[in-house]
XYZ file of C-alpha atoms in Angstrom:
246
model
C -10.187 -16.304 2.573
C -9.062 -12.692 2.686
C -11.335 -9.673 2.941
C -9.326 -7.778 0.319
C -11.266 -6.942 -2.831
C -9.834 -8.731 -5.864
C -8.600 -6.451 -8.652
C -10.098 -7.360 -12.028
C -8.449 -7.730 -15.435
C -9.881 -4.375 -16.581
C -8.506 -2.592 -13.511
C -5.108 -4.250 -13.910
C -4.888 -3.299 -17.581
C -5.615 0.364 -16.722
C -3.432 0.564 -13.633
C -0.070 1.553 -15.111
C -1.590 4.279 -17.299
C -3.559 5.728 -14.388
C -0.496 5.666 -12.119
C 1.965 7.028 -14.700
C 2.586 10.231 -12.730
C 3.314 8.282 -9.523
C 5.563 5.882 -11.441
C 7.936 8.442 -12.940
C 11.608 8.387 -11.860
C 11.126 11.736 -10.124
C 8.153 10.472 -8.117
C 9.619 7.063 -7.283
C 13.224 8.089 -6.697
C 12.971 8.942 -2.972
C 10.985 5.766 -2.206
C 13.457 3.560 -4.051
C 16.420 5.166 -2.277
C 14.700 4.748 1.109
C 13.888 1.079 0.507
C 17.239 0.194 -1.055
C 19.107 1.614 1.937
C 17.038 -0.504 4.345
C 17.426 -3.651 2.242
C 21.217 -3.271 2.219
C 22.861 -6.409 0.856
C 19.802 -8.572 1.589
C 16.579 -9.478 -0.167
C 13.324 -7.499 -0.163
C 9.776 -8.871 -0.075
C 6.951 -6.672 -1.367
C 3.466 -7.419 -0.087
C 0.805 -6.671 -2.754
C 3.408 -6.061 -5.439
C 0.763 -5.351 -8.084
C 2.145 -4.573 -11.540
C 5.653 -4.017 -10.185
C 5.453 -0.217 -10.022
C 7.956 -0.222 -7.130
C 9.377 -3.749 -7.180
C 10.745 -3.685 -10.729
C 12.756 -0.430 -10.433
C 13.961 -1.525 -6.989
C 15.205 -4.738 -8.582
C 16.929 -2.670 -11.262
C 18.821 -0.926 -8.448
C 20.345 -4.251 -7.523
C 18.020 -5.301 -4.692
C 16.738 -8.878 -5.114
C 12.944 -8.508 -4.874
C 10.270 -11.155 -4.317
C 6.560 -10.375 -4.456
C 3.247 -11.595 -3.077
C 0.130 -10.529 -5.017
C -3.518 -11.471 -4.569
C -4.696 -10.573 -8.080
C -3.535 -12.865 -10.865
C -4.454 -10.094 -13.316
C -2.115 -7.588 -11.649
C 0.655 -10.191 -11.550
C 0.115 -10.924 -15.248
C 0.811 -7.275 -16.072
C 4.013 -7.442 -13.998
C 5.045 -10.606 -15.791
C 5.005 -8.758 -19.137
C 7.808 -6.593 -17.737
C 9.906 -9.036 -15.683
C 10.206 -12.818 -15.851
C 9.986 -15.204 -12.896
C 13.750 -15.554 -12.550
C 14.177 -11.801 -12.377
C 11.316 -11.149 -9.960
C 9.525 -14.158 -8.439
C 5.867 -13.588 -7.536
C 3.616 -15.853 -5.484
C -0.160 -15.538 -5.861
C -1.773 -15.215 -2.451
C -2.866 -12.821 0.255
C -0.299 -10.782 2.144
C -1.633 -11.728 5.585
C -0.916 -15.458 5.381
C 1.072 -16.395 2.251
C 4.602 -17.595 2.997
C 7.503 -17.597 0.534
C 10.871 -19.326 1.017
C 13.914 -17.689 2.553
C 14.631 -14.746 4.807
C 14.540 -11.025 4.026
C 16.185 -7.902 5.375
C 13.198 -5.841 4.204
C 9.465 -6.417 3.880
C 7.528 -3.442 2.555
C 3.935 -2.471 1.860
C 3.410 0.834 0.048
C 0.664 3.076 -1.288
C -1.876 2.531 1.529
C -2.252 -1.150 0.671
C -2.534 -2.471 4.223
C -5.913 -0.735 4.300
C -7.108 -3.245 1.677
C -7.332 -5.730 4.551
C -10.767 -4.890 5.920
C -10.509 -6.396 9.415
C -8.213 -5.657 12.325
C -7.412 -9.349 12.700
C -6.127 -9.557 9.126
C -4.040 -6.429 9.558
C -2.478 -7.971 12.672
C -1.831 -11.148 10.678
C -0.114 -9.026 8.021
C 2.339 -7.750 10.636
C 2.885 -11.284 11.871
C 3.528 -12.442 8.321
C 6.071 -9.682 7.818
C 7.836 -10.663 11.038
C 7.773 -14.315 9.939
C 9.735 -13.449 6.793
C 12.214 -11.016 8.351
C 15.697 -11.974 9.384
C 16.806 -10.699 12.814
C 17.468 -6.977 12.491
C 15.272 -6.741 9.360
C 12.687 -4.018 8.807
C 8.994 -3.820 7.905
C 7.962 -0.616 6.111
C 4.444 0.718 5.544
C 3.321 3.810 3.615
C -0.156 4.909 4.689
C -2.335 7.998 4.467
C -3.607 9.512 7.681
C -7.382 9.086 8.088
C -9.022 12.306 6.793
C -11.211 12.770 9.856
C -10.016 16.323 10.575
C -11.722 17.389 7.353
C -15.127 16.085 8.460
C -17.365 18.761 9.997
C -20.067 17.488 12.348
C -22.778 15.594 10.521
C -20.732 15.042 7.340
C -19.395 11.698 6.127
C -17.708 12.621 2.804
C -14.322 14.211 2.083
C -13.169 15.190 -1.446
C -9.544 14.336 -2.250
C -9.314 15.165 -5.959
C -11.259 17.547 -8.193
C -9.577 17.742 -11.576
C -10.528 17.822 -15.224
C -10.585 14.066 -15.692
C -11.132 12.768 -12.169
C -13.445 13.423 -9.247
C -12.636 11.575 -6.045
C -14.104 11.585 -2.547
C -14.056 9.347 0.511
C -17.026 8.388 2.649
C -16.210 7.360 6.200
C -17.854 5.064 8.737
C -16.434 6.279 12.057
C -17.780 3.327 14.044
C -16.360 0.550 11.880
C -13.193 2.457 10.825
C -14.182 1.882 7.209
C -13.519 4.242 4.329
C -14.876 3.965 0.784
C -12.999 5.801 -1.967
C -15.276 6.852 -4.834
C -13.789 7.646 -8.241
C -15.401 9.230 -11.282
C -12.895 9.103 -14.144
C -13.370 10.528 -17.637
C -11.665 8.139 -20.039
C -12.476 9.856 -23.346
C -13.612 13.201 -24.676
C -17.335 12.449 -24.881
C -18.000 13.724 -21.354
C -18.787 10.294 -19.904
C -17.340 9.219 -16.581
C -16.454 5.732 -15.389
C -17.449 5.110 -11.777
C -15.493 2.895 -9.390
C -15.072 2.534 -5.647
C -12.922 0.614 -3.204
C -13.249 -0.192 0.489
C -10.496 0.309 3.053
C -10.020 -0.115 6.787
C -8.151 2.884 8.142
C -5.863 2.704 11.158
C -3.989 5.297 13.172
C -0.205 5.047 13.666
C -0.678 4.102 17.320
C -2.869 1.151 16.332
C -0.250 0.003 13.829
C 2.430 0.255 16.514
C 0.384 -2.054 18.714
C 0.008 -4.505 15.831
C 3.770 -4.409 15.425
C 4.299 -5.134 19.128
C 1.949 -8.122 18.886
C 4.113 -9.391 16.014
C 7.339 -8.857 17.969
C 8.479 -5.759 16.044
C 9.712 -2.433 17.429
C 9.080 1.023 15.978
C 12.360 2.383 14.670
C 11.342 5.432 12.653
C 8.305 7.370 11.416
C 8.518 10.176 8.859
C 6.057 12.161 6.766
C 7.374 11.183 3.332
C 10.075 9.231 1.512
C 12.424 12.224 1.741
C 12.396 11.871 5.534
C 10.460 15.021 6.495
C 9.436 15.053 10.171
C 6.076 13.482 10.950
C 3.753 16.031 12.599
C 0.082 16.422 13.439
C -0.386 18.067 10.034
C 1.211 15.262 7.996
C -1.054 13.789 5.329
C 0.642 10.383 5.453
C 3.423 8.506 7.197
C 6.229 6.138 6.338
C 6.741 3.854 9.333
C 9.640 1.460 9.899
C 9.519 -1.355 12.449
C 12.523 -3.549 13.236
C 12.714 -7.186 14.187
C 15.065 -7.450 17.184
C 18.381 -9.112 16.436
């Protein structure tokens, strides 16, 4: 059993509309170029492929993509857009599910490793990536930096979005390294908001590097975004690349 929360049919059916801005060619272009370059002439495996927001356009660039997805509802939305021959998807958790063959790239984007709520499962996720990688292959993670610098003493909540149709804030448990994202979304024009929340285990880059070492991977590169900007103490997120020794 995995600790990840299972995405429901209602959430899956809303996902593409809610992520339309992040799914545009302009928004996805740098990520697709980054991943395609690392995949080279090999195959790519996406952990938590969801509705195919990244996997489908990466496949359209000529990279053979295979996916692992925990939610059957998310995978069903993907399947409306790409058949099994075009983009195979296995239902299962990203920490333990194994698919056939070797890959030059395994990737996990959009903060999804934080869906694994225990350190042990996050370590297993790195091990699973290493298990699938061919020698010289890479494991890529996109992850926000924990927002702890924005917490004054005695506070546990940090707002991350205040817009006309969405209010979002995180509450943080500093002892357990747990973060809960709270969302209030206005779906219509009647002034009503839909409330949702999701739990995440945050981890610092140094902790991820140690997980990689446990899995036999070596840090190759860390940047602040898909365009390759330098990672600094002020970076809001990081793109990290670990390599399996040849």
